[in-house]
XYZ file of C-alpha atoms in Angstrom:
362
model
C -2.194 -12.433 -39.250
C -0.088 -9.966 -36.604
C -4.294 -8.527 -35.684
C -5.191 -12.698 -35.467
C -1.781 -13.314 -33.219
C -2.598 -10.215 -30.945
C -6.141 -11.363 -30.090
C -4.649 -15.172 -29.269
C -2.522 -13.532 -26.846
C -5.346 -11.443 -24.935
C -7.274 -14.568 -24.952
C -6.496 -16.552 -21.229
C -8.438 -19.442 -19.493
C -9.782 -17.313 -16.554
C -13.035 -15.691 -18.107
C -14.020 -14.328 -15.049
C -12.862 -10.766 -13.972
C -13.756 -9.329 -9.836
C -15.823 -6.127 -9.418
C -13.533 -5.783 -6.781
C -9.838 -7.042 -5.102
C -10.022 -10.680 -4.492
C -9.567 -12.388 -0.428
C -5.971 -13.335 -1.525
C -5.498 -9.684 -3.021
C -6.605 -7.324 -0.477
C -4.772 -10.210 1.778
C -2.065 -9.576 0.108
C -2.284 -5.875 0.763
C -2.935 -5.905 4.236
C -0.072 -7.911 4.665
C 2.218 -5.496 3.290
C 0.983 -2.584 5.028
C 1.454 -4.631 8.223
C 4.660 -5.608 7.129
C 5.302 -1.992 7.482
C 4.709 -1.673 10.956
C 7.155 -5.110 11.812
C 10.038 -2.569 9.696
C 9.039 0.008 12.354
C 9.731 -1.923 15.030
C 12.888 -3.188 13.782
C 14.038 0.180 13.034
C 13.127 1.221 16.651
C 14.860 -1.771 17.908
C 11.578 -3.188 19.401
C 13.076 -6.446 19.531
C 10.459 -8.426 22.062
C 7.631 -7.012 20.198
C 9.385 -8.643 16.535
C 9.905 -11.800 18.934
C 6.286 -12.071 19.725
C 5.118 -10.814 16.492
C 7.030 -13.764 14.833
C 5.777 -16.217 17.270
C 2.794 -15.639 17.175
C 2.874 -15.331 13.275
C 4.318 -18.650 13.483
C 1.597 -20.384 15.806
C -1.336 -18.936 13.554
C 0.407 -21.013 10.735
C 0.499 -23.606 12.739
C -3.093 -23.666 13.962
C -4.095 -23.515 10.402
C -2.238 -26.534 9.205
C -3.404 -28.576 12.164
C -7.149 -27.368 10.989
C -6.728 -28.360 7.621
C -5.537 -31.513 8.697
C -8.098 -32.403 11.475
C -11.404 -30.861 8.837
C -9.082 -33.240 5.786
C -9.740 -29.738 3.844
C -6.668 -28.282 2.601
C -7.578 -24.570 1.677
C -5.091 -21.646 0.560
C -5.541 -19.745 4.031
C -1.804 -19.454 4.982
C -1.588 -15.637 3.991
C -4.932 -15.211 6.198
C -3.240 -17.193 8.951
C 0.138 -14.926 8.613
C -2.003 -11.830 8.728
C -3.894 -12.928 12.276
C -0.871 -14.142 13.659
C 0.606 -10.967 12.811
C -2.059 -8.249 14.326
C -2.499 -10.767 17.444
C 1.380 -10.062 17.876
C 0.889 -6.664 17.434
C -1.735 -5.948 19.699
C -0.073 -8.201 22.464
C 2.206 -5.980 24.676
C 5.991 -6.509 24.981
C 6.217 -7.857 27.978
C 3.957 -10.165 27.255
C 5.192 -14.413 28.055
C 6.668 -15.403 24.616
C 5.652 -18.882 25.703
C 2.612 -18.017 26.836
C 1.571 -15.927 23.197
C 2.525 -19.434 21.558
C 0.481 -21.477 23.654
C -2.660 -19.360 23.595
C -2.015 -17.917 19.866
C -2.168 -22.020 18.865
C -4.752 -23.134 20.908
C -7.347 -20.065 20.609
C -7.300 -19.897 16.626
C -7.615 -23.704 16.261
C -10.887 -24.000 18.264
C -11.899 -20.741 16.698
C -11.410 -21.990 13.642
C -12.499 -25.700 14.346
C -15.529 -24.236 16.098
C -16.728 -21.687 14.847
C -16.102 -22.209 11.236
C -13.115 -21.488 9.253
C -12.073 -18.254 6.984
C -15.334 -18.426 4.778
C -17.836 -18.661 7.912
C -16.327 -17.368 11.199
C -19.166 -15.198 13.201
C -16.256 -14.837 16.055
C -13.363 -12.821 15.149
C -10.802 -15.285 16.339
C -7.808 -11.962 16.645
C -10.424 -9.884 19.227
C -11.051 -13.496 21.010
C -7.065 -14.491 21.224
C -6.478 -11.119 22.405
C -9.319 -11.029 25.063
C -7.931 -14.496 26.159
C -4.612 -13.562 26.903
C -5.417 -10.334 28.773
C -7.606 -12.507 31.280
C -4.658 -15.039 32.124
C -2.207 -12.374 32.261
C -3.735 -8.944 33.252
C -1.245 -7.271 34.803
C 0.917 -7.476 31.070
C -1.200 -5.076 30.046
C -0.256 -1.247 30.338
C -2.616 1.532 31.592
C -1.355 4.682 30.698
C -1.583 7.319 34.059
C -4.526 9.497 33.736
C -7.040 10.256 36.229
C -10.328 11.885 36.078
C -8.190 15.883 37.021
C -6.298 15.211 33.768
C -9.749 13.919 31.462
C -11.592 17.555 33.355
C -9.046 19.277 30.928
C -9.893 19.996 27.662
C -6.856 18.696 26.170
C -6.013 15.865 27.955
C -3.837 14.350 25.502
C -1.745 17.119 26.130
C -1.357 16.903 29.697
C 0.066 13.195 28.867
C 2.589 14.639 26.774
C 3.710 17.105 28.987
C 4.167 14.552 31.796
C 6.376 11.993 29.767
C 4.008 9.717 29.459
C 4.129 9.564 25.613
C 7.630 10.256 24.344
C 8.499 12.956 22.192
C 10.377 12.849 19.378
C 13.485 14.848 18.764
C 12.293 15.803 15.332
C 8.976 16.890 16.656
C 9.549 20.833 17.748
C 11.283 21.049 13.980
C 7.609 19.557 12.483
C 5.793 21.604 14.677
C 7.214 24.297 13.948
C 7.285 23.591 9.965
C 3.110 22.860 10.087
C 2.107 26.126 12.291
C 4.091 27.866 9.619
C 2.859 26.632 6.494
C -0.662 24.885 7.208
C -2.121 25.965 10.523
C -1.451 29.649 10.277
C -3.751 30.350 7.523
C -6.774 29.223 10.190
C -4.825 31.057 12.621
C -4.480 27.897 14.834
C -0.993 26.715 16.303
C -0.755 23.349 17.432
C 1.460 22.575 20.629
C 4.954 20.236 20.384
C 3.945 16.608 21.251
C 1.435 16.035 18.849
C 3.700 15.174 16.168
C 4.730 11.979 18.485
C 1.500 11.546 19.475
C 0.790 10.919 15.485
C 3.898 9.192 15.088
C 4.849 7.080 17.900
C 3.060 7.265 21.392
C 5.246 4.818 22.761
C 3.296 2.414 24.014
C 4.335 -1.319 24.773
C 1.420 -2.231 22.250
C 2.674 -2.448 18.929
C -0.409 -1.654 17.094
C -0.870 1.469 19.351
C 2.212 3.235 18.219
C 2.358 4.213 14.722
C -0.798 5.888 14.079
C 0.493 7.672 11.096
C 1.413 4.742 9.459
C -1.913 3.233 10.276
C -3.907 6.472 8.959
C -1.790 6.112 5.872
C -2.563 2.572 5.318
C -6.054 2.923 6.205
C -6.240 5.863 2.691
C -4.198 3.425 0.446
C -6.359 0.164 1.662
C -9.704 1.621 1.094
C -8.571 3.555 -2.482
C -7.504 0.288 -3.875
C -11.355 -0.896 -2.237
C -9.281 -3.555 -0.314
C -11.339 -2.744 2.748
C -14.736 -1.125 3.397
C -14.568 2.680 5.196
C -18.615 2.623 5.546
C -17.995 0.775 9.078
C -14.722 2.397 10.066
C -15.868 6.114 9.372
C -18.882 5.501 10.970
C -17.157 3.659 14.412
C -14.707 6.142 14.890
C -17.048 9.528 13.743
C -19.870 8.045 16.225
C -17.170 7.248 19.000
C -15.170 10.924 18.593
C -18.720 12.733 18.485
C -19.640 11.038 21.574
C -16.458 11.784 23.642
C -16.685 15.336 22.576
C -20.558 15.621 23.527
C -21.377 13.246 26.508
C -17.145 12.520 27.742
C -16.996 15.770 29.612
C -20.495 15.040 31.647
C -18.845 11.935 32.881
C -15.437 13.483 33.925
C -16.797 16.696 34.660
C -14.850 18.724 32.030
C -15.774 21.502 30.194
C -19.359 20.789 28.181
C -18.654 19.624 25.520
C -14.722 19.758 24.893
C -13.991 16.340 25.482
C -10.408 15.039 23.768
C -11.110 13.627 20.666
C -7.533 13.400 19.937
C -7.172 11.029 23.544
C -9.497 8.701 22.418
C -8.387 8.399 19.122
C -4.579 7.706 19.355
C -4.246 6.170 22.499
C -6.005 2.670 22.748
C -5.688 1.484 19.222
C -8.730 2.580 18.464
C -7.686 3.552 14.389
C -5.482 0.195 14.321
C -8.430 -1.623 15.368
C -11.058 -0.132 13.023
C -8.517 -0.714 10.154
C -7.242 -4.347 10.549
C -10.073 -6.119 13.057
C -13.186 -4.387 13.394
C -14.193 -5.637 10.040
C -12.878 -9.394 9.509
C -13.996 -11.399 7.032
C -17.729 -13.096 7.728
C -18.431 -11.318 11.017
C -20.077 -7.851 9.160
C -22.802 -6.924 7.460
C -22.999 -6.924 3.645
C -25.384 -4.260 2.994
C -24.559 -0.211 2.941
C -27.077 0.381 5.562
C -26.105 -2.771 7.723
C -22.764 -1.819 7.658
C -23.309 1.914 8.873
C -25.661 0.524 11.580
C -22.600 -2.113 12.552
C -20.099 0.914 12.829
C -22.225 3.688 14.756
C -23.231 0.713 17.092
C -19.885 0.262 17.447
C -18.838 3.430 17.992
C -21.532 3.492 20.969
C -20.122 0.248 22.517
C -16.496 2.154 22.133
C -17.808 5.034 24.437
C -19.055 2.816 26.673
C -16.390 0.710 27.245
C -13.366 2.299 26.768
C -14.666 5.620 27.627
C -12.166 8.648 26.765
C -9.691 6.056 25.591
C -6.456 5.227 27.045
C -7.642 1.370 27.170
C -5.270 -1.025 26.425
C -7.646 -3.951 25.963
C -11.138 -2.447 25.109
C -11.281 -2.055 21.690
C -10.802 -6.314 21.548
C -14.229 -6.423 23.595
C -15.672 -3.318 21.346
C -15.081 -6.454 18.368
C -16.925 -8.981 20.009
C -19.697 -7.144 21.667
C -20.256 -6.133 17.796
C -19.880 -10.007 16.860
C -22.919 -11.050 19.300
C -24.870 -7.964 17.517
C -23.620 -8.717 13.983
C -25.864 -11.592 13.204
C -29.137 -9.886 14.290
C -28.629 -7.323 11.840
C -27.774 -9.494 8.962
C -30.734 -11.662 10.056
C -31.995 -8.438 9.279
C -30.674 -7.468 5.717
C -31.853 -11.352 4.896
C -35.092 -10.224 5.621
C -35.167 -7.417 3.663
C -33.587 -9.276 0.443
C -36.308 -11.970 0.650
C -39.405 -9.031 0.944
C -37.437 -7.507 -2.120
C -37.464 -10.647 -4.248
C -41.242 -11.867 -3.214
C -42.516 -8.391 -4.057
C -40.103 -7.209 -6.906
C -38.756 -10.361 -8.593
C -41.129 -13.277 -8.386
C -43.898 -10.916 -10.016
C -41.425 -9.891 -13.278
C -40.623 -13.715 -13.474
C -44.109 -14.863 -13.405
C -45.147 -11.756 -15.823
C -42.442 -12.935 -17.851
C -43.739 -16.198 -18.097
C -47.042 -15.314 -18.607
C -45.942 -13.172 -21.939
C -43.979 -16.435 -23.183
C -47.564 -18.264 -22.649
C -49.303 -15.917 -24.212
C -46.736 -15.870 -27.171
C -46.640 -19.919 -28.048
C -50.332 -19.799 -27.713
């Protein structure tokens, strides 16, 4: 009876199991991991970023209720909602108009979502579009790091920033230094100069989502070992885009062949926030392995070209959408390819199948 009463209790109503994390689990986890990066900020008493971060979390709840409403479709997209409203904060500098994040926070995710679909069907990532939209009615909110094309001819560029103040370094950073050309660099003979350590873990920057690239890197290993999110199109964006800063960067600035700063373009325009928590949105990528690796080193060549050695404060939003305009042609594509695959492959087993079953009742 106790073996009959132990199989009852294994036995539930839900008979299907996912190969992978559900939308409202990996949700859930990017939500958390974001979370993180809102503690940050309160710990380093970034107050007007939390301000906009909660307003704008607040107006992306907002559009989506108003959606529901005006489409008479009620659908369980608030976490979804909290997560956009959250990275559009983030990626929104702190000076930026409170009022003005509300206003265009509302008003660009409900006609992205009332136009262009909602969370199952969007072909426009409606963070990359908010973001783009508030940088062209308010430009000048927008940071630009100093560097000129002297500081990109040297070969370590990021550096040079460093040195100059313009990303500030930590007073636990000579201690880490110090602890990491001891222990891990010194056995490849390598020392690594103070200032990278801040560089890592907070440049500074009046963009939220540019500062804590540790965090993000950290995030980025947990998210895609639980398979929350994909690393096909991330590794592939951000090897293509590094690989093309170190070859081709230097014979646009004039540096050194080949010794352009990876590091530069990597940590200071968002560039490993944005390949984490926007490159990839739900419905605007391709489903296939191949589709998605073609997405991400097309990506990575749109980077190069737009945001060049990095620095941008803005670039990686347009990065997004160029890729949303190319998106659909290359799942047009992988259609293609699944319909060859079941006209050549399938349709012949089914009909040989039938034919046996023919063959049998005759």
């Amino acid at each position: 009876m106790t073996y009959y009463q132990g199989l009852a209790d294994r036995v539930t109503f839900r008979p299907y199991s996912f190969l992978s994390p559900s939308v409202a689990d990996s949700s859930l986890g990017l939500l958390i991991l974001l979370l993180v990066q809102v503690v940050l900020l309160a710990i380093t008493r970034s107050f007007n970023s939390l301000l906009l971060v909660s307003l704008t979390t607040l107006s992306a709840l907002g559009a989506d209720i108003v959606n529901s409403i005006l489409r008479q479709h009620f659908e369980r997209s608030w976490r979804i909602a909290i997560v956009q409203g959250i990275i559009v904060g983030l990626l929104l500098p702190s000076t930026y108009s409170p009022v003005a994040a509300v206003i265009i926070t509302f008003c660009v995710l409900l006609l992205s979502k009332y136009a262009f679909g909602g969370f199952s069907g969007p072909w426009v990532n409606p963070v990359a579009i908010t973001v783009a939209v508030a940088y062209f009615l308010d430009m000048s909110a927008f940071p630009l790091l100093q560097i000129d094309s002297s500081m990109l001819q040297n070969r370590n560029a990021a550096l040079l920033l460093i040195q100059d103040g313009s990303v500030p370094i930590a007073s636990e950073d000579a201690y880490f230094t110090a602890f990491m050309n001891r222990t891990i660099f010194s056995v490849f003979k390598l020392a690594v100069p103070e200032g990278y350590v801040s560089l890592f873990w907070d440049t500074g920057s009046l963009i939220p989502a540019f500062r804590f690239n540790a965090i993000t890197l950290i995030s980025s290993i947990i998210l895609i070992s639980l398979d929350m999110v994909d690393w096909i199109i991330p590794a592939c964006f951000m090897t293509v885009y590094a690989v093309l800063v170190r070859l081709c960067g230097p014979l646009v600035t004039g540096a050194i062949p080949m010794q352009g700063d990876m590091l530069l373009a990597l940590l200071t325009g968002g560039t490993l926030f944005v390949a984490l928590y926007v490159l990839q949105w739900y419905g605007t990528t391709p489903a296939t392995a191949g589709g998605k690796c073609v997405y991400g080193c097309i990506a990575g060549l749109f980077a190069f070209l737009i945001m060049g050695m990095g620095t941008s404060p803005v670039g990686c939003m347009f990065v997004v959408l160029a890729m949303n305009i190319v998106s659909p042609i290359i799942q047009y594509r992988e259609d293609l390819s699944v319909f060859k695959t079941v006209h050549k492959q399938l349709i012949p087993r089914i009909n040989a199948m039938k034919e046996v079953d023919r063959v049998g009742d005759d």
